[in-house]
Amino acid sequence: MMKLIEVENVSKSFDGLNVLDSVSLSVSSGENLSIVGPSGVGKSTLLRLIAGLDDVDSGLINLFTNKISMVFQYSALLNSYTVSENIKLALHAHKISKEEKHQKVIEKLKLVGLEKYQDYFPDQLSGGQRKRVAFARAIVNDPEIILYDEPTAGLDPILSTLIEDYINKLSSEYKVASVVVTHQLSTIRRTSKRVLMLCFGKIVWEGPPDKFLSTDNPYVKQFVNAELEGPILAGLLE
Amino acid sequence: MEAITKFSAQQFIWLVELGESFKNYLLSFSYIITGRYSKKEFIDQASKFGFDTLPVVAVVTFFIGLALTLQISKQLMGIGNTGSLGTSVAVSIVREIGPVVAGVMIAARVGGAMAAEIATMSVTEQIDALKIMKLNPLSFLVAPRLLASMIMTPLLTVFAIYIGSLGGMLIAIVYVQMDPYMFFDAFRSVVGNRDIIIALVKAFVNGSLVATLSCTFGMHTMGGAAGVGQTTTKSVVWAMLGIFLFNFLITNSVYSVGKVLDPAFVK
Ligand SMILES: Nc1ncnc2c1ncn2[C@@H]1O[C@H](COP(=O)(O)OP(=O)(O)O)[C@@H](O)[C@H]1O
Ligand SMILES: [Mg+2]
C-alpha cells in the first residue's frame, strides 16, 4: 500500500492551550480512516494541518500526493458564485475546454442529484444541499484523498446515510482514500475501516470500527455509551 | 517573561498587520500588473463600487460645497472682496475636500462592505476552501478589489469635485448674486493640470489604502460574527486615518508654504 499522508509527532497549541501533543498517524491510498473524539479536542485542527491550512508547532507532515480535497464542516461554498461556478472553480488549473469543464461539473452534480440546481446560489439551498454541492466540488478534480470535517453533523439520519453512501461509493468505485472526522457512530460504522480516537492532545485508541463499539478502553467506552462518568468529562471540566 | 512577550505581542499586533497589509499590497499589485487576477471579481467589484458610492458621494460633496462656499462668501463679503470667492472655493474643493471626502465616503461605504465580506469568507472557511483548490486568495480576491478601488476612487473623486463645485456655484449665484461665468473663470484661473493630477494621486492612494486594509484585516478575522463586526469597524477607522495622514503628507510635500507663495505656482 502506498502511503498518502504521514503525520509524525505533530504538536500544536493556541495561546498556551496544547491542542495536539505529539500526534502520529498515516493514511495509505484507498484507506478509510475515521477520527473521533469529543468537541474541542483538535480534530478540525488536525485536518487543517494535514491540508496545509495551518502550520505545525513541531513535528512533520508529509504528503505523498497533491491530489487532496477537503469537505468543510459548513460547506464553505462561495456565496457570490452559483452552484456550478463553485464547482468549476476547482477546475481552474485544468487545461481543458469550457465545454469539458461544464461536462465534468454536470456529471458530479448528477452524482449528488442536484443538476437542477446548477444556477442557484448557495444561500438559496438547504444545509444538506450545500453539503452535497461541497461534496461535488471536492471530487470534481479526481482527488486521491478527501478530508471530511464532520460531514454528517447537523443532517437528518436519512441525509447522513446519503452522504455516507457517497463517501463509500468514492472509495469502492474510485479507490479514493478518506479521513472522516465525526461524532456520529453511524458514520464511523458505515464509512471507515480504521478508527482513531483523539482526546486531550493524544491518540487514546486505534482499531477497527467493530472493536470500537465493544472495547474496554475507558475513553472509547464513555464516548460510545455517552456516559457522564469517565475520563473525558473529568478532563474537560478540569 | 512569557507574560511580557505576550503583552508586547498583543500591543504591537497592529504593527504586524500593517506590515502584512503592505506585503499584500505589493503582491496584489504584482498580480495586477502581470494580469494574474480574477476578471470576474474585478468586474463585479468595479460595478458595485460605482453603484454603492455614487449617490452618497454626490449628496455629501454637494452639501459640503454649499456650506463651505456659504462660510467663505460671508467672510469675503465682510471685507468686500467677493471677487476671490471662486478661487478660494476652487482651491479647497479640488486640492483637499474632493479627494478627502470621496476617500472617506469610499472607506465607509465600500471599505466597510469589503472588510465584512472578506471577514465572513474567512470565518466560514471560504478562504480556506480557495486555498484547498489552489486558488491564491491574493490574486483571486484581493488583486481584483485593489484594481477596482484604484480605478474607481479617482473617477469618484473627479465626480466629487464637480458636484462640490456645483454646490459652491449655487451659493455664489443665489447668496452672493455672482455671475456663474465669473465663478468658473476664477475656478479655471487657479486650478491647473497639476492640481488635478495631485488630486488623482491622492485618490489613487486612498483607493489603495481602502482595498488593502479592508482585505488584509478581513483575511485575519477570527471569532465568528462578532469578529466580522470588529473587523469592519477597524478597517473603516484605519482606512480613514490613513486617508487623512497621506492627504496631509502629499499636501505638505507639494503645496508647502514656500511653493504656494511662488507666483509661478499660483499663476
Ligand atoms: N485559530 C485558532 N485560534 C485559537 N484557538 C483555536 C484556533 N483553532 C482552534 N482553536 C482551539 O483549539 C481547540 C480545538 O479546536 P478544534 O480543532 O476546532 O476542535 P474539534 O474540531 O475537535 O471540535 C479548541 O479549544 C479551539 O478553541
Ligand atoms: Mg471541529
mmCIF file with all atom_site columns, C-alpha atoms in Angstrom, chain A residues 4 65-70 87-92 94-96 100-101 103-105 107-109 111 134-148 170-171 173-177, chain B residues 132-134:
data_model
loop_
_atom_site.group_PDB
_atom_site.id
_atom_site.type_symbol
_atom_site.label_atom_id
_atom_site.label_alt_id
_atom_site.label_comp_id
_atom_site.label_asym_id
_atom_site.label_entity_id
_atom_site.label_seq_id
_atom_site.pdbx_PDB_ins_code
_atom_site.Cartn_x
_atom_site.Cartn_y
_atom_site.Cartn_z
_atom_site.occupancy
_atom_site.B_iso_or_equiv
_atom_site.pdbx_formal_charge
_atom_site.auth_seq_id
_atom_site.auth_comp_id
_atom_site.auth_asym_id
_atom_site.auth_atom_id
_atom_site.pdbx_PDB_model_num
ATOM 1  C CA . LEU A 1 4   ? -0.531  9.198  1.075   1.00 0.00 ? 4   LEU A CA 1
ATOM 2  C CA . THR A 1 65  ? 0.131   13.304 -3.219  1.00 0.00 ? 65  THR A CA 1
ATOM 3  C CA . ASN A 1 66  ? -1.056  16.766 -4.174  1.00 0.00 ? 66  ASN A CA 1
ATOM 4  C CA . LYS A 1 67  ? -4.466  15.479 -5.196  1.00 0.00 ? 67  LYS A CA 1
ATOM 5  C CA . ILE A 1 68  ? -6.050  16.280 -1.861  1.00 0.00 ? 68  ILE A CA 1
ATOM 6  C CA . SER A 1 69  ? -9.509  17.744 -1.285  1.00 0.00 ? 69  SER A CA 1
ATOM 7  C CA . MET A 1 70  ? -11.477 18.796 1.732   1.00 0.00 ? 70  MET A CA 1
ATOM 8  C CA . ILE A 1 87  ? -17.610 23.524 -8.622  1.00 0.00 ? 87  ILE A CA 1
ATOM 9  C CA . LYS A 1 88  ? -15.955 24.891 -11.754 1.00 0.00 ? 88  LYS A CA 1
ATOM 10 C CA . LEU A 1 89  ? -13.527 26.925 -9.645  1.00 0.00 ? 89  LEU A CA 1
ATOM 11 C CA . ALA A 1 90  ? -11.925 23.685 -8.506  1.00 0.00 ? 90  ALA A CA 1
ATOM 12 C CA . LEU A 1 91  ? -11.060 23.009 -12.166 1.00 0.00 ? 91  LEU A CA 1
ATOM 13 C CA . HIS A 1 92  ? -9.272  26.329 -12.711 1.00 0.00 ? 92  HIS A CA 1
ATOM 14 C CA . HIS A 1 94  ? -7.139  22.081 -15.663 1.00 0.00 ? 94  HIS A CA 1
ATOM 15 C CA . LYS A 1 95  ? -6.131  22.702 -19.251 1.00 0.00 ? 95  LYS A CA 1
ATOM 16 C CA . ILE A 1 96  ? -9.431  21.594 -20.768 1.00 0.00 ? 96  ILE A CA 1
ATOM 17 C CA . GLU A 1 100 ? -15.375 19.800 -20.995 1.00 0.00 ? 100 GLU A CA 1
ATOM 18 C CA . LYS A 1 101 ? -15.303 21.625 -17.681 1.00 0.00 ? 101 LYS A CA 1
ATOM 19 C CA . GLN A 1 103 ? -19.453 18.433 -18.643 1.00 0.00 ? 103 GLN A CA 1
ATOM 20 C CA . LYS A 1 104 ? -17.418 17.443 -15.593 1.00 0.00 ? 104 LYS A CA 1
ATOM 21 C CA . VAL A 1 105 ? -19.380 19.791 -13.350 1.00 0.00 ? 105 VAL A CA 1
ATOM 22 C CA . GLU A 1 107 ? -21.528 14.885 -14.142 1.00 0.00 ? 107 GLU A CA 1
ATOM 23 C CA . LYS A 1 108 ? -20.653 15.486 -10.464 1.00 0.00 ? 108 LYS A CA 1
ATOM 24 C CA . LEU A 1 109 ? -23.879 17.411 -9.851  1.00 0.00 ? 109 LEU A CA 1
ATOM 25 C CA . LEU A 1 111 ? -23.935 12.178 -8.854  1.00 0.00 ? 111 LEU A CA 1
ATOM 26 C CA . ALA A 1 134 ? -19.394 20.867 -1.393  1.00 0.00 ? 134 ALA A CA 1
ATOM 27 C CA . PHE A 1 135 ? -19.007 17.149 -1.926  1.00 0.00 ? 135 PHE A CA 1
ATOM 28 C CA . ALA A 1 136 ? -19.323 17.547 -5.705  1.00 0.00 ? 136 ALA A CA 1
ATOM 29 C CA . ARG A 1 137 ? -16.748 20.346 -5.597  1.00 0.00 ? 137 ARG A CA 1
ATOM 30 C CA . ALA A 1 138 ? -14.335 18.195 -3.598  1.00 0.00 ? 138 ALA A CA 1
ATOM 31 C CA . ILE A 1 139 ? -14.442 15.307 -6.051  1.00 0.00 ? 139 ILE A CA 1
ATOM 32 C CA . VAL A 1 140 ? -14.511 17.152 -9.381  1.00 0.00 ? 140 VAL A CA 1
ATOM 33 C CA . ASN A 1 141 ? -10.749 17.131 -9.872  1.00 0.00 ? 141 ASN A CA 1
ATOM 34 C CA . ASP A 1 142 ? -10.429 13.440 -9.082  1.00 0.00 ? 142 ASP A CA 1
ATOM 35 C CA . PRO A 1 143 ? -8.584  13.582 -5.749  1.00 0.00 ? 143 PRO A CA 1
ATOM 36 C CA . GLU A 1 144 ? -6.710  10.655 -4.278  1.00 0.00 ? 144 GLU A CA 1
ATOM 37 C CA . ILE A 1 145 ? -7.758  11.561 -0.772  1.00 0.00 ? 145 ILE A CA 1
ATOM 38 C CA . ILE A 1 146 ? -10.551 13.638 0.721   1.00 0.00 ? 146 ILE A CA 1
ATOM 39 C CA . LEU A 1 147 ? -10.602 15.114 4.213   1.00 0.00 ? 147 LEU A CA 1
ATOM 40 C CA . TYR A 1 148 ? -14.109 15.428 5.657   1.00 0.00 ? 148 TYR A CA 1
ATOM 41 C CA . LEU A 1 170 ? -15.976 7.020  -3.919  1.00 0.00 ? 170 LEU A CA 1
ATOM 42 C CA . SER A 1 171 ? -13.817 4.583  -2.036  1.00 0.00 ? 171 SER A CA 1
ATOM 43 C CA . GLU A 1 173 ? -15.529 2.663  -7.204  1.00 0.00 ? 173 GLU A CA 1
ATOM 44 C CA . TYR A 1 174 ? -12.686 5.141  -7.473  1.00 0.00 ? 174 TYR A CA 1
ATOM 45 C CA . LYS A 1 175 ? -10.394 3.989  -4.621  1.00 0.00 ? 175 LYS A CA 1
ATOM 46 C CA . VAL A 1 176 ? -10.391 7.451  -3.099  1.00 0.00 ? 176 VAL A CA 1
ATOM 47 C CA . ALA A 1 177 ? -8.953  7.446  0.412   1.00 0.00 ? 177 ALA A CA 1
ATOM 48 C CA . ILE B 2 132 ? -7.524  23.862 -0.939  1.00 0.00 ? 132 ILE B CA 1
ATOM 49 C CA . MET B 2 133 ? -8.499  24.402 -4.589  1.00 0.00 ? 133 MET B CA 1
ATOM 50 C CA . LYS B 2 134 ? -5.060  26.002 -5.053  1.00 0.00 ? 134 LYS B CA 1
#
